[in-house]
CSV table of C-alpha atoms in Angstrom, one decimal:
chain,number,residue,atom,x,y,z
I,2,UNK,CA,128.4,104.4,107.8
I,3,UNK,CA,128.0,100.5,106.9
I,4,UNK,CA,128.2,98.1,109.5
I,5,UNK,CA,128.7,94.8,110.0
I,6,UNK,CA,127.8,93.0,113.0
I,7,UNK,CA,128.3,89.1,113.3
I,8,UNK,CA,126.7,87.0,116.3
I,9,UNK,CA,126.4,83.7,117.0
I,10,UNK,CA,129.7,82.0,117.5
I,11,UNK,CA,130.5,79.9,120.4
I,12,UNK,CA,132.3,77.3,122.1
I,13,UNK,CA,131.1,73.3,120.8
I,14,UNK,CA,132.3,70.3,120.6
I,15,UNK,CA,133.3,68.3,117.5
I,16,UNK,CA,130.5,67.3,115.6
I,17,UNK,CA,127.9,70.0,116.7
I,18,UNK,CA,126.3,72.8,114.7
I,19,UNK,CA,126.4,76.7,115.2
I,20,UNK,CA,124.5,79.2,113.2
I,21,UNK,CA,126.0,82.4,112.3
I,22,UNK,CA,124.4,85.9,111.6
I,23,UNK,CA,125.7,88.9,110.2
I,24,UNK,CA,123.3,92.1,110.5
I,25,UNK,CA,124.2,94.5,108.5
I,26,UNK,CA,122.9,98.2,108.1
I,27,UNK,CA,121.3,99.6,105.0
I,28,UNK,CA,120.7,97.5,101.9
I,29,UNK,CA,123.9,96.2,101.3
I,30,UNK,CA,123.0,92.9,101.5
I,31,UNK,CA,120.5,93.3,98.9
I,32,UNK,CA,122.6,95.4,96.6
I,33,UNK,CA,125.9,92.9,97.1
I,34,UNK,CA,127.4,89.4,96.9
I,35,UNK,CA,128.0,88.3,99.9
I,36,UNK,CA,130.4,86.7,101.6
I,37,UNK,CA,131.6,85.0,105.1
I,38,UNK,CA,135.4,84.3,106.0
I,39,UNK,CA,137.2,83.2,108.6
I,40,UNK,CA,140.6,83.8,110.5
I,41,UNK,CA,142.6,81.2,112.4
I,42,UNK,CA,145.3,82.2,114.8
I,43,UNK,CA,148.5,82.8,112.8
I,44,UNK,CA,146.6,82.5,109.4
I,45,UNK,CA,145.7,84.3,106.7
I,46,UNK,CA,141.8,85.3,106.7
I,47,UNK,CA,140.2,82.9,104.0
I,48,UNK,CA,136.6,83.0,102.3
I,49,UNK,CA,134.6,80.2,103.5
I,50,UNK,CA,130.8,80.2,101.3
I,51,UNK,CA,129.4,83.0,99.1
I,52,UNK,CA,125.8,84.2,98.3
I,53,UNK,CA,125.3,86.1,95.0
I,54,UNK,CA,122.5,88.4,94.7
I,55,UNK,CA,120.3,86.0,92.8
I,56,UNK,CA,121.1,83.5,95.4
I,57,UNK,CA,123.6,81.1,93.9
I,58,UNK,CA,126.0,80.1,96.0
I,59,UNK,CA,129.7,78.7,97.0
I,60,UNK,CA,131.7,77.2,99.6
I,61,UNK,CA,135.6,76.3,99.8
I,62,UNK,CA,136.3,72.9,99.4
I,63,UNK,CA,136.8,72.4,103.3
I,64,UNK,CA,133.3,73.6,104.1
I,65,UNK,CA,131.5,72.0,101.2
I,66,UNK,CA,128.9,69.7,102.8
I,67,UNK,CA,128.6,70.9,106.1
I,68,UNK,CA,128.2,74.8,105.6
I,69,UNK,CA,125.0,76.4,104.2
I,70,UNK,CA,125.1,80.5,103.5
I,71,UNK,CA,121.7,82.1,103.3
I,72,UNK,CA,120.2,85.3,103.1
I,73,UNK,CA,116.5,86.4,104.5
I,74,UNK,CA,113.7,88.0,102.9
I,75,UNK,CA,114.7,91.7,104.3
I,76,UNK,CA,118.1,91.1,103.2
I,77,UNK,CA,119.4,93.0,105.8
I,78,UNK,CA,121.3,89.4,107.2
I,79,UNK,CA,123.5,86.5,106.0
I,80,UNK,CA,123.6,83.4,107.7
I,81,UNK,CA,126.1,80.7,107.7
I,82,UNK,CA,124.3,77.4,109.2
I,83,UNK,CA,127.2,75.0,109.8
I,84,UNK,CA,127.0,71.4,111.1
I,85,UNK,CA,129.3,68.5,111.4
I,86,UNK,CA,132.1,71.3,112.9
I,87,UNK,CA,135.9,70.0,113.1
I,88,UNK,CA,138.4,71.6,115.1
I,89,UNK,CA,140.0,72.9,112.4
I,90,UNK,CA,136.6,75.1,111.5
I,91,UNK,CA,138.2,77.1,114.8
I,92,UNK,CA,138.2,81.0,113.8
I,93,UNK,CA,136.4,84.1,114.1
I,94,UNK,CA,134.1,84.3,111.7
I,95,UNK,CA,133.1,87.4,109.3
I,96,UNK,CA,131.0,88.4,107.0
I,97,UNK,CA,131.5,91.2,104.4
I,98,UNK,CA,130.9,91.6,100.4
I,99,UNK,CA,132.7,89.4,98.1
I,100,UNK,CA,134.0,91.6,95.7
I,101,UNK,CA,137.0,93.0,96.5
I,102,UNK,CA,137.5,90.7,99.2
I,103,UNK,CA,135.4,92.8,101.6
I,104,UNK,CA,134.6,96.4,100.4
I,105,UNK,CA,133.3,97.4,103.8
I,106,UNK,CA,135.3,98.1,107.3
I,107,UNK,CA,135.6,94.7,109.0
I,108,UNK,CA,133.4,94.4,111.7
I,109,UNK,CA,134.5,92.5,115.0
I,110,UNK,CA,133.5,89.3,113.9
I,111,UNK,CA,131.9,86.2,116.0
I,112,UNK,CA,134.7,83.5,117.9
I,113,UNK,CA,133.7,79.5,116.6
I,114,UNK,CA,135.7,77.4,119.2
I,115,UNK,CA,135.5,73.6,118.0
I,116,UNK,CA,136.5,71.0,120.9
I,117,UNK,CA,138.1,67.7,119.5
């Protein structure tokens, strides 16, 4: 069974950086475009950046600038580097494959808590 596991995530104040990681079993990574998204309290859960297998990339327009997706050489893990956070970046964070909007069970996600 495929899963997800996101780490990372933290309480910081406005203006500070957390890195992200989602481990993820298998080759999925590899095989899949990637994706991390986020869900606020009371919100719908949104994509946030986007790493294609070849390694091009996207970010919503809120992120754009700040937030940097990556994948390493095993490809067994995504990353989502993001600096200059706003308390509006406040949301668990999760990863899963872009297509489909996720095609794999959600995993519990990581909890990015942005002081103002």
């Amino acid at each position: 069974q495929v899963q997800l596991v996101e780490s990372g995530g933290g309480l910081v104040q406005a203006g500070g950086s957390l890195r992200l990681s989602c481990a993820a079993s298998g080759s999925i990574v590899s095989i899949n475009n990637m994706a991390w998204y986020r869900q606020a309290p009371g919100k719908r859960r949104e994509l946030v950046a986007a790493i294609t297998r070849t390694g091009s990339t996207n970010y919503a327009d809120s992120v754009k600038g700040r937030f940097t997706i990556s994948r390493d050489n095993a490809k067994t893990t995504v990353y989502l580097q993001m600096n200059s956070l706003k308390p509006e970046d406040t949301a668990v964070y999760y990863c899963n494959t872009l297509d489909y909007g996720g095609t794999y069970a959600w995993g519990q996600g990581t909890q990015v808590t942005v002081s103002s």
